[in-house]
Short mmCIF file of C-alpha atoms and ligand atoms in Angstrom, two decimals:
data_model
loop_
_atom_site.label_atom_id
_atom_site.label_comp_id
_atom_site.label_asym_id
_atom_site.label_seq_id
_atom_site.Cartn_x
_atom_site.Cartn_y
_atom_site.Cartn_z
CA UNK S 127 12.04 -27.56 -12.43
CA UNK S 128 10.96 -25.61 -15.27
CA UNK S 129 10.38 -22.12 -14.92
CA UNK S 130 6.18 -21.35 -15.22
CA UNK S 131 5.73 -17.89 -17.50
CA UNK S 132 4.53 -15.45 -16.89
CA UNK S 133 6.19 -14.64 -13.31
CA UNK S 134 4.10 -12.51 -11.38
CA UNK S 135 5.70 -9.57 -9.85
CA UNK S 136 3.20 -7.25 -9.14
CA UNK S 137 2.43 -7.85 -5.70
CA UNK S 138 1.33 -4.57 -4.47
CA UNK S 139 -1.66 -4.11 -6.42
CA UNK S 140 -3.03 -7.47 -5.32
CA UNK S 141 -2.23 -10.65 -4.38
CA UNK S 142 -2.83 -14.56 -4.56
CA UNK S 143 -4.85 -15.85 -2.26
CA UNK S 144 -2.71 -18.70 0.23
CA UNK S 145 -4.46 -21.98 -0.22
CA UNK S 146 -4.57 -22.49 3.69
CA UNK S 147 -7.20 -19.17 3.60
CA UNK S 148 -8.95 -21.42 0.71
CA UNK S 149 -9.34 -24.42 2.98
CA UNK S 150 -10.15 -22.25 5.50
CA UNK S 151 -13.11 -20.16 3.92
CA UNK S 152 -14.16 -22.98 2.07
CA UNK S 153 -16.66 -24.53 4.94
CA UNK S 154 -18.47 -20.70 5.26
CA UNK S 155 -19.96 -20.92 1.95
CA UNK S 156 -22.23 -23.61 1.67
CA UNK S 157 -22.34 -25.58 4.83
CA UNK S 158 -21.99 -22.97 7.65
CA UNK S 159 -23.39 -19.98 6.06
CA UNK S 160 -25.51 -18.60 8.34
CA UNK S 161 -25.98 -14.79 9.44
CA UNK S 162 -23.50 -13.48 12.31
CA UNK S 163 -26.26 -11.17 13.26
CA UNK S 164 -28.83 -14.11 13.47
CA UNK S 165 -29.11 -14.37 17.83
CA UNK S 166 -31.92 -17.21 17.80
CA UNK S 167 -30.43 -20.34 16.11
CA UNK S 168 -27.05 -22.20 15.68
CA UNK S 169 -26.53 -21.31 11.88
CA UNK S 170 -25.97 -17.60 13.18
CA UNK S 171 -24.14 -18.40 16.20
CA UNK S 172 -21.52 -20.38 14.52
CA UNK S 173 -20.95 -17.40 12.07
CA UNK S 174 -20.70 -15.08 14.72
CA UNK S 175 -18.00 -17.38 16.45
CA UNK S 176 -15.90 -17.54 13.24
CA UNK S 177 -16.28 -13.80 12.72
CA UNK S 178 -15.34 -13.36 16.96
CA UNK S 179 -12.57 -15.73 15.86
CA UNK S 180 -11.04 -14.17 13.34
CA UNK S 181 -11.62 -10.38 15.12
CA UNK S 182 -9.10 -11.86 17.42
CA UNK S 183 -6.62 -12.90 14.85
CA UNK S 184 -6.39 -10.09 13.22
CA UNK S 185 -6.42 -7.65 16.41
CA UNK S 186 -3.48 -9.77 17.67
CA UNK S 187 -1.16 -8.99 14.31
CA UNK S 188 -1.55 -5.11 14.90
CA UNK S 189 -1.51 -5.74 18.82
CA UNK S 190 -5.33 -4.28 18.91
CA UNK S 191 -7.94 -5.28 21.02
CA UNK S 192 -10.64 -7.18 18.66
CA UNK S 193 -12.98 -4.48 19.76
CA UNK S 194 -11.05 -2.22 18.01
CA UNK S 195 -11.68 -4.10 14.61
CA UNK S 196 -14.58 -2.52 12.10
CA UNK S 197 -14.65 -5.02 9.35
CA UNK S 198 -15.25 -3.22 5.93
CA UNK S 199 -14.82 -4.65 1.87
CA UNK S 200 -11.20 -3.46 1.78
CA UNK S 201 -8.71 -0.86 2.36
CA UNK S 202 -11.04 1.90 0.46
CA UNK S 203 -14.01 1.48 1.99
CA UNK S 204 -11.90 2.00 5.27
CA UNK S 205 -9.94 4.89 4.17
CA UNK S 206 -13.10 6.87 3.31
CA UNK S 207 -14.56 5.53 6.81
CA UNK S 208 -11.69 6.67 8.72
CA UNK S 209 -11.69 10.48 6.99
CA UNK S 210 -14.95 10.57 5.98
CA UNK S 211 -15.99 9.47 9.59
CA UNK S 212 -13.41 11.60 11.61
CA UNK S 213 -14.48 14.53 9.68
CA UNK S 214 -18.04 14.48 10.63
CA UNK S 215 -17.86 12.95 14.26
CA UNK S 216 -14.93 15.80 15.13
CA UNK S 217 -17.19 18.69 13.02
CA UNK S 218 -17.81 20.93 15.96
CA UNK S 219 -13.46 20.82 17.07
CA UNK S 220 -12.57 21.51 13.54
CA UNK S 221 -12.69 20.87 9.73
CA UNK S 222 -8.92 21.18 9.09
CA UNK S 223 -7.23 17.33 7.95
CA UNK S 224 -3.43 17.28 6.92
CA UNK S 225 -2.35 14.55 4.10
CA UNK S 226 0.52 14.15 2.09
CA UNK S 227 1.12 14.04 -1.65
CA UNK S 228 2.02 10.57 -1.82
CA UNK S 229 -1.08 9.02 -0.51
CA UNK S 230 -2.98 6.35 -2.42
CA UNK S 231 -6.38 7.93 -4.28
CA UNK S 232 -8.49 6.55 -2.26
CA UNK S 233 -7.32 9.03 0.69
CA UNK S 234 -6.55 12.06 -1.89
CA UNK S 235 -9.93 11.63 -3.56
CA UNK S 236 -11.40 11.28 -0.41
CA UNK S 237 -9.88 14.52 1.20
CA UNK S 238 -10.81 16.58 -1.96
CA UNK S 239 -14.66 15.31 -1.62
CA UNK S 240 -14.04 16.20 2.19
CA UNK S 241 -12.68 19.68 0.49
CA UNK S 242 -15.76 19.88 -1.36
CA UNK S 243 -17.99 19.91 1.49
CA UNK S 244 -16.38 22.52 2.93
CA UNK S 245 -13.59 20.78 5.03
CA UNK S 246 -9.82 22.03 4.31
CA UNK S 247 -6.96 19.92 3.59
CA UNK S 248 -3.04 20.12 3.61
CA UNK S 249 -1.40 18.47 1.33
CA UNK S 250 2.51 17.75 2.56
CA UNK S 251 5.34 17.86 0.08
CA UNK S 252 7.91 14.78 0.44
CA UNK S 253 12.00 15.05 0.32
CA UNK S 254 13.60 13.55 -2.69
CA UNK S 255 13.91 9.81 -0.56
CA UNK S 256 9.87 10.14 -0.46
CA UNK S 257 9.42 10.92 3.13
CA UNK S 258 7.69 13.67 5.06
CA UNK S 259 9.61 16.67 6.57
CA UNK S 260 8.13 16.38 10.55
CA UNK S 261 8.71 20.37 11.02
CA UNK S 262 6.28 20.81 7.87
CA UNK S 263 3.95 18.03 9.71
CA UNK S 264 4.02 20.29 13.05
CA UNK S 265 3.79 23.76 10.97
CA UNK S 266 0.65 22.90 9.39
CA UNK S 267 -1.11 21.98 12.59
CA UNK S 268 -3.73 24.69 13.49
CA UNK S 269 -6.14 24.88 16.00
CA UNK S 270 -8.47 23.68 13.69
CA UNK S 271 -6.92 20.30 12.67
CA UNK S 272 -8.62 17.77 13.75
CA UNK S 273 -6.90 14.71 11.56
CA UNK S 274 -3.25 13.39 10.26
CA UNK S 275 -3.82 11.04 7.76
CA UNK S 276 -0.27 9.69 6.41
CA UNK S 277 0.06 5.77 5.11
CA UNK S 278 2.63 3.62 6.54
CA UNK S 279 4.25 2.18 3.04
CA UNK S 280 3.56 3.77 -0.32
CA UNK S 281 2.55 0.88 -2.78
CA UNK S 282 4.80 2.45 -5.70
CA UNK S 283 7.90 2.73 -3.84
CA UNK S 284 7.54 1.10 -0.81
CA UNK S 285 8.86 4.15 1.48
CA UNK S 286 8.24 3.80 5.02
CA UNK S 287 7.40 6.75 6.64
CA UNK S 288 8.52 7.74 10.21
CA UNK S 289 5.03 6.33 11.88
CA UNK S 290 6.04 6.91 15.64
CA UNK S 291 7.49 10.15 15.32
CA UNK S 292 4.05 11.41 13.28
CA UNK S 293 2.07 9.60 16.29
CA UNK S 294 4.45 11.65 18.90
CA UNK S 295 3.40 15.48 16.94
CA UNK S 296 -0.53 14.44 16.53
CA UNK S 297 -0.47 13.80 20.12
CA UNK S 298 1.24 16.55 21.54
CA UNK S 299 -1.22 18.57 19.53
CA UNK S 300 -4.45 16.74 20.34
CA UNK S 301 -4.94 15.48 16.49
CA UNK S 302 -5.85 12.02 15.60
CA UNK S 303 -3.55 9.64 13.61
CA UNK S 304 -5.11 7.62 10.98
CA UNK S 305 -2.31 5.77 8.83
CA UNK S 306 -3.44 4.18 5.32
CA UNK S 307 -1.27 0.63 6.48
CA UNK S 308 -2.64 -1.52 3.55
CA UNK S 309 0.71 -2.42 2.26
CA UNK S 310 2.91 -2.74 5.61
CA UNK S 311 0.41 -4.69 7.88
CA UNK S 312 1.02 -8.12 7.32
CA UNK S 313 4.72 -7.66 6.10
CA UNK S 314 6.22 -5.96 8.73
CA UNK S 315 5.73 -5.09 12.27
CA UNK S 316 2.94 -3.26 12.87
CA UNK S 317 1.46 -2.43 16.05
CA UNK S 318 -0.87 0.05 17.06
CA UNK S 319 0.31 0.98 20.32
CA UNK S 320 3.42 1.16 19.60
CA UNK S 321 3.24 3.03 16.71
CA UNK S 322 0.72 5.46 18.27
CA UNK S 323 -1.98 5.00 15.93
CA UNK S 324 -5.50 6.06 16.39
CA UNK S 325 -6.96 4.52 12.96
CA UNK S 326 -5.86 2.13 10.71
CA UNK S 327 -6.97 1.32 7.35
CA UNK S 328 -5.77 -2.85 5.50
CA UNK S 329 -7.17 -5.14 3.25
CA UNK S 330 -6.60 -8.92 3.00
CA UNK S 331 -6.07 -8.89 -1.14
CA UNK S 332 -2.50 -7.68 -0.23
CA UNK S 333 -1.73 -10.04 2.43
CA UNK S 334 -2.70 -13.55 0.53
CA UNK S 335 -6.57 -12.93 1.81
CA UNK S 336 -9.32 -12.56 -0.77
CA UNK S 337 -10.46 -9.36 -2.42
CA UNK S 338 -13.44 -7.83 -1.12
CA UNK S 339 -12.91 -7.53 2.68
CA UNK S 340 -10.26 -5.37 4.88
CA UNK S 341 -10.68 -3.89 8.27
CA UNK S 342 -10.29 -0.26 10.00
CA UNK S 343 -8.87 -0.58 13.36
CA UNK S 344 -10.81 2.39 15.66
CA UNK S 345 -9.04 3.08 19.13
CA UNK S 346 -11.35 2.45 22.04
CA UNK S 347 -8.78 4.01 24.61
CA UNK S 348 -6.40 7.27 25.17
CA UNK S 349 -8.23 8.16 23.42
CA UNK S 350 -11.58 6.91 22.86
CA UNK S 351 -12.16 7.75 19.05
CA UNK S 352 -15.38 7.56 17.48
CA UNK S 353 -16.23 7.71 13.46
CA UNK S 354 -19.57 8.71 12.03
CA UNK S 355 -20.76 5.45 9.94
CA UNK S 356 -21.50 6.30 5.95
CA UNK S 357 -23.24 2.90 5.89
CA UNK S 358 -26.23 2.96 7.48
CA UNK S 359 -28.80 0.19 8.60
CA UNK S 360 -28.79 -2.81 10.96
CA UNK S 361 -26.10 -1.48 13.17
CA UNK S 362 -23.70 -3.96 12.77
CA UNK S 363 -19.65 -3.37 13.89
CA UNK S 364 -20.74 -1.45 16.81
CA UNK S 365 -22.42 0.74 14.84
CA UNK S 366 -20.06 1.76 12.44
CA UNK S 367 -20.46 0.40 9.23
CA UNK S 368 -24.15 -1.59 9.04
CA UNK S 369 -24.43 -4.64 6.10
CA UNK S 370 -24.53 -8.68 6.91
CA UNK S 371 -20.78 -9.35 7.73
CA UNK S 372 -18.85 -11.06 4.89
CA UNK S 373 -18.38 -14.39 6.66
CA UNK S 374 -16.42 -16.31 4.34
CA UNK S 375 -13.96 -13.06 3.52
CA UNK S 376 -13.60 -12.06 7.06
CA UNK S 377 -12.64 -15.84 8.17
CA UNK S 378 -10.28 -15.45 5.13
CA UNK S 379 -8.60 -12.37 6.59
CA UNK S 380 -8.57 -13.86 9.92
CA UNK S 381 -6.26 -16.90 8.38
CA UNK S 382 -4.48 -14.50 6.47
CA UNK S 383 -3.29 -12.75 9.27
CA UNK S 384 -2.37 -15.52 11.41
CA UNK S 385 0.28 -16.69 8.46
CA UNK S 386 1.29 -13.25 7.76
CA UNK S 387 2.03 -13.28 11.74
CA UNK S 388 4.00 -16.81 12.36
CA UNK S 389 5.76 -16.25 8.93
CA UNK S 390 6.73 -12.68 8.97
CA UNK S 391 10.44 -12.74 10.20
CA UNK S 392 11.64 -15.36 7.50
CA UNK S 393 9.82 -13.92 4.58
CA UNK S 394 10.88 -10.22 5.03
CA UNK S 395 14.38 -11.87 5.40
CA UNK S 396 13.76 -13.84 2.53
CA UNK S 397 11.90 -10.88 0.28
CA UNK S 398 14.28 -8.01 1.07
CA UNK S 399 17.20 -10.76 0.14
CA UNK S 400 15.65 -11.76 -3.44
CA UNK S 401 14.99 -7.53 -3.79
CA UNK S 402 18.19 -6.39 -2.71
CA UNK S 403 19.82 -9.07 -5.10
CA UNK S 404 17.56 -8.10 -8.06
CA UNK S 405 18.15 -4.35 -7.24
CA UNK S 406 22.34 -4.85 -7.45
CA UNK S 407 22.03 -6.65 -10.60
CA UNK S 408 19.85 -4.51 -12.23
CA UNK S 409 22.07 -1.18 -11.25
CA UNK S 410 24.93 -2.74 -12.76
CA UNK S 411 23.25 -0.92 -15.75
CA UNK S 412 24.29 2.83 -16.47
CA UNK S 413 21.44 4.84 -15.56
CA UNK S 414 19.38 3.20 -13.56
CA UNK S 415 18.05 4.94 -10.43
CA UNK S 416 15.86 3.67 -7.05
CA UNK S 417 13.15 5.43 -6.58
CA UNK S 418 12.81 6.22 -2.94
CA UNK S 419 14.87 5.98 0.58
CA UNK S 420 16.23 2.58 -0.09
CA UNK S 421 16.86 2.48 3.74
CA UNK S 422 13.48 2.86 4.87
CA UNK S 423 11.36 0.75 3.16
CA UNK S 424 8.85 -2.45 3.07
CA UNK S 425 11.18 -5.66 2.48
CA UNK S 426 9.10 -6.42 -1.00
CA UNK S 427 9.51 -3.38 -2.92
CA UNK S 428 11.63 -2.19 -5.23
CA UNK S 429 11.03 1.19 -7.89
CA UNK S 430 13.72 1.45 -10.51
CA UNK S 431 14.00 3.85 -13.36
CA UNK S 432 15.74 3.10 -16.55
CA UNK S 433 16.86 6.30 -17.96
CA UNK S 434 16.48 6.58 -21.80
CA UNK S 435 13.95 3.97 -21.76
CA UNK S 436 10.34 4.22 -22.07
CA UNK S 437 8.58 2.14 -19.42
CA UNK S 438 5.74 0.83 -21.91
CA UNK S 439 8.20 0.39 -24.01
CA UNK S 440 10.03 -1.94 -22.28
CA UNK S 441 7.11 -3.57 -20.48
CA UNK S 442 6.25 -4.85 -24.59
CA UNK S 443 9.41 -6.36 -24.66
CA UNK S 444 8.96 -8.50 -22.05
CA UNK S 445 5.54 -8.02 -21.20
CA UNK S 446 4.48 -11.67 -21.77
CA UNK S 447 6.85 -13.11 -19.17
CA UNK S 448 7.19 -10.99 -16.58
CA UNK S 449 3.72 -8.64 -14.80
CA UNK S 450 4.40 -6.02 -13.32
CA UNK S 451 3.75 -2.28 -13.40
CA UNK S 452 5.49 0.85 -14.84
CA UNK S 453 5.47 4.52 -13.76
CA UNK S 454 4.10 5.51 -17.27
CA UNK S 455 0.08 6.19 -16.72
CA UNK S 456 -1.56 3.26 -18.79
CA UNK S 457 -4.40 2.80 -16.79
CA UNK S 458 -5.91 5.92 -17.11
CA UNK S 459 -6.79 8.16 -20.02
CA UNK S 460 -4.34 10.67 -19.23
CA UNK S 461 -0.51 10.65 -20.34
CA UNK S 462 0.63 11.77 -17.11
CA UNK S 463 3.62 9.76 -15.62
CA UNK S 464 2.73 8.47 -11.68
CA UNK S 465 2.05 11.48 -9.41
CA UNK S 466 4.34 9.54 -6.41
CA UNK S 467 7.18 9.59 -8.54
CA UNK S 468 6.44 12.83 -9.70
CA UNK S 469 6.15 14.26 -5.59
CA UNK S 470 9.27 12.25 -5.42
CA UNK S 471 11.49 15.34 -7.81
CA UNK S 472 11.43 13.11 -10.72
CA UNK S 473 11.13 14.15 -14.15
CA UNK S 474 8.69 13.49 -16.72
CA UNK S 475 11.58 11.04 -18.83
CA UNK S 476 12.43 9.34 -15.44
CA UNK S 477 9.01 8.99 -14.13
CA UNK S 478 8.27 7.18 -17.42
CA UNK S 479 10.96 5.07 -17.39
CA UNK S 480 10.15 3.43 -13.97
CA UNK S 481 9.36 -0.33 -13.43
CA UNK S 482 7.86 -1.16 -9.87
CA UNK S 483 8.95 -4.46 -8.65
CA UNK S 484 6.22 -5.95 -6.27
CA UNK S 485 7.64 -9.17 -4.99
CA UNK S 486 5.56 -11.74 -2.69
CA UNK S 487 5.38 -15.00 -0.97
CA UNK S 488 5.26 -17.31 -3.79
CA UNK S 489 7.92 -15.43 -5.70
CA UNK S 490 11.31 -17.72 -6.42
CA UNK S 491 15.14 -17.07 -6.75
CA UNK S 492 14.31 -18.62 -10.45
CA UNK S 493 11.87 -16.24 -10.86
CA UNK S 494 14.14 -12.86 -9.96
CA UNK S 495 17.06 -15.15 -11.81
CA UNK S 496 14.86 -14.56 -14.86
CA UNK S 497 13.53 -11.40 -14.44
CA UNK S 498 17.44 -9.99 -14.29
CA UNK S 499 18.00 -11.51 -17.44
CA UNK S 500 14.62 -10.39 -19.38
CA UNK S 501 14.86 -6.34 -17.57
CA UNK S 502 19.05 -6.02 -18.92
CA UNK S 503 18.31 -7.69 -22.12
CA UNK S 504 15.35 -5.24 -22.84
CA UNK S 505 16.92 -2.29 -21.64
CA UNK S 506 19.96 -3.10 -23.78
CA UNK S 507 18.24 -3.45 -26.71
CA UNK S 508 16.22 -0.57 -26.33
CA UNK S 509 19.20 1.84 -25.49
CA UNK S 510 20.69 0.56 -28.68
CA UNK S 511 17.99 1.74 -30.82
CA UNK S 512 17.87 4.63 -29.03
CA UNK S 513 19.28 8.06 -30.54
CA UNK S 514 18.98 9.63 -26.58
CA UNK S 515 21.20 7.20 -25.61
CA UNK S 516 23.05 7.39 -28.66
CA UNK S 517 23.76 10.98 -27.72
CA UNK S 518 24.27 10.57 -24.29
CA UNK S 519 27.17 8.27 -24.62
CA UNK S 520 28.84 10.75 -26.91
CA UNK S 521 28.95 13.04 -24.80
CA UNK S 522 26.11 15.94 -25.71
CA UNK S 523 24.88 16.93 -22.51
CA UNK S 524 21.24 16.15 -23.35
CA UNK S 525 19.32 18.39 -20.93
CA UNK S 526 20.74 21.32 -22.83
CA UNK S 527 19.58 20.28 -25.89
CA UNK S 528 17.16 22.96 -27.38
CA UNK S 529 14.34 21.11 -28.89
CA UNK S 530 12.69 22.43 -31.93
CA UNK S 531 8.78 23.04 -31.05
CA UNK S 532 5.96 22.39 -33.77
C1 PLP A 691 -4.45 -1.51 -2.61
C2 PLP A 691 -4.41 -0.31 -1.75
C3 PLP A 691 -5.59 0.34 -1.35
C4 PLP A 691 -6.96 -0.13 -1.82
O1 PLP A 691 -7.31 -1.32 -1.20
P1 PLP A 691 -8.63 -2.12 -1.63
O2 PLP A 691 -8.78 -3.16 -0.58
O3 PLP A 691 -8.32 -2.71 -2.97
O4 PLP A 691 -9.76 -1.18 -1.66
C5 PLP A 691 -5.49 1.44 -0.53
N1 PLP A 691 -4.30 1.89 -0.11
C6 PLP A 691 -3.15 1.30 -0.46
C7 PLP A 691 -1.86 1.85 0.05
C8 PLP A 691 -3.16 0.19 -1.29
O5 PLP A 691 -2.01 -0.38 -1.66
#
């Protein structure tokens, strides 16, 4: 079969929707559309019973009870519930919340709003392999600290961090544990008890759901926890977070986790497999570095860095056939390389050099075939033309270089 260009390997910043969610939204549009908070006719109840359906599927992938399931337009939204929320129900025990540099912006720019209003925040370093040091975790606690908020993967290098052992410390201390999960639920085994969460933020665009709708999982028991809503009106989701319910998207999630749940096993197999494999190849190269603990970490992830090679760079030279994203900042105004990689030790030239490999469920062994051939080609040719790398296989010792300043 003949290979389909361009190959899609940027996974974790969204990704296709699964036809079976199609097919399975598809009837909540036009023909059962109703209102799930319409009580007095049969075009509400039969929403309601797909949204009550679909509560229970997704519960039953993060071993919740549906109860627990506050259904919100994505893994923001939900992240600014969960801090936002803790922050003003927990006011009169404290104002303290305790993050970590690594977090995605929609928790960092929510803690320094929280900040602004007068609530404090602890930003953790992380170690070199990206993870948190749990005796900085426990020395920041004060009596004051009312919230952990660490994510389960990071979306640029995929690092797992140690979720249970976090969950242990926050509840020896009497501190919540809310845990940004958007790009781990779904692709591994997450489950709430277990893991000793107390809030959980997802969102199906990352687990072959649509865009627009995600969930925040709120613990009912030991404890009870409770989050002020910041959308306010009809009441709906217990409360919580008030708006008509997103039929069609929620049904979608629903299906979306029900795959994600019977097919998990084989495709992390299958995922870490076609990474690992793409990984070796590609560090047959001089100077080429993973980003991150390569031991813990989400099975479709992979964050190399091509030394002497600027990421943009080398995302034009191949930039037609292959999507993905680089560490260099393109997206916003600013020149800065990414601020994970950054927390991570690396330096400017490294950060910049950095490809993230975001592999999925519709990705091939054709696909990584090609992608191995396209990456060492480009960074070949690059190096080549490069007077850095010129240098550096000479010999000079580059970092002592003395650069003349304008
Ligand atoms: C994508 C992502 C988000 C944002 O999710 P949306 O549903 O697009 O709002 C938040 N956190 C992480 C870790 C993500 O990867």
């Amino acid at each position: 079969m003949e290979l389909k260009l361009p190959i899609y390997l940027d996974n974790n910043a969204t990704t296709p929707m699964d036809p079976r969610v199609l097919e399975t939204m598809l009837p909540y549009f036009v023909e059962k559309f109703g209102n799930a908070a319409s009580r007095n006719h049969s075009f509400g109840w039969v929403a309601e019973e797909a949204v009550d359906y679909s509560r229970e599927q997704v519960a039953k992938l993060i071993n919740a009870d549906p109860k627990e399931i506050i259904f919100t337009s994505g893994a923001t939204e939900a992240d600014n519930l969960a801090l936002k929320g803790v922050y003003e129900m927990y006011a009169t025990k404290g104002n303290h919340i305790i993050t970590c540099t690594t977090e995605h912006k929609a928790v960092l720019d929510t803690c320094k709003h929280i900040e602004k209003t007068g609530g404090q925040v602890t930003y953790l370093n992380v170690k070199a392999d990206g993870l948190i040091d749990l005796n900085e975790l426990e020395k920041a606690i004060t009596e004051k600290t009312i919230l952990i908020s660490i994510m389960y993967g990071n979306n640029e290098t995929g690092v797992i961090q140690p979720v249970q052992e976090i969950s242990k410390i926050a509840r020896k201390h009497g501190v919540l544990f809310f845990t940004d999960a958007t790009q781990a639920v779904g692709k591994i085994p997450v489950d709430v008890n277990a893991d000793g969460i107390d809030l959980m933020a997802f969102s199906a665009h990352k687990m072959y759901g649509p865009k627009g709708v995600g969930a925040l999982y709120v613990r009912r028991k030991n404890p009870r926890v409770k989050v002020t809503s910041q959308m306010d009106g009809g009441g709906h989701e217990r409360g919580m977070r008030s708006g008509t319910l997103n039929v069609p998207g929620i049904v979608g999630l629903g299906k979306a986790c029900e795959i994600c749940m019977q097919e998990m096993d084989t495709e992390a197999k299958r995922l870490s497999k076609m990474r690992d494999r793409l990984e070796v190849s590609l560090m047959e190269m001089e100077e080429t570095y993973v980003n991150g603990s390569r031991e813990h970490r989400l099975p479709h992830t992979a964050n190399i860095s091509f030394k002497y090679v600027e990421g943009e760079g080398l995302m034009m030279g191949f930039n037609k056939n292959i999507a993905l994203s680089s560490g260099s900042a393109c997206t916003s105004a600013s020149l800065e390389p990414s601020y994970v990689l950054k927390a991570l030790g690396l330096g400017d030239d490294l950060a910049h050099s950095s490809l993230r490999f975001g592999l999925g469920r519709f990705t091939t062994d054709e696909q990584i075939d090609f992608t191995i051939d396209a990456i060492k080609n480009t960074v070949n040719k690059l190096r080549e033309m490069s007077p850095l790398w010129e240098m550096f296989k000479e010999g000079v010792d580059i970092n002592a270089i003395e650069w003349e300043h304008h």
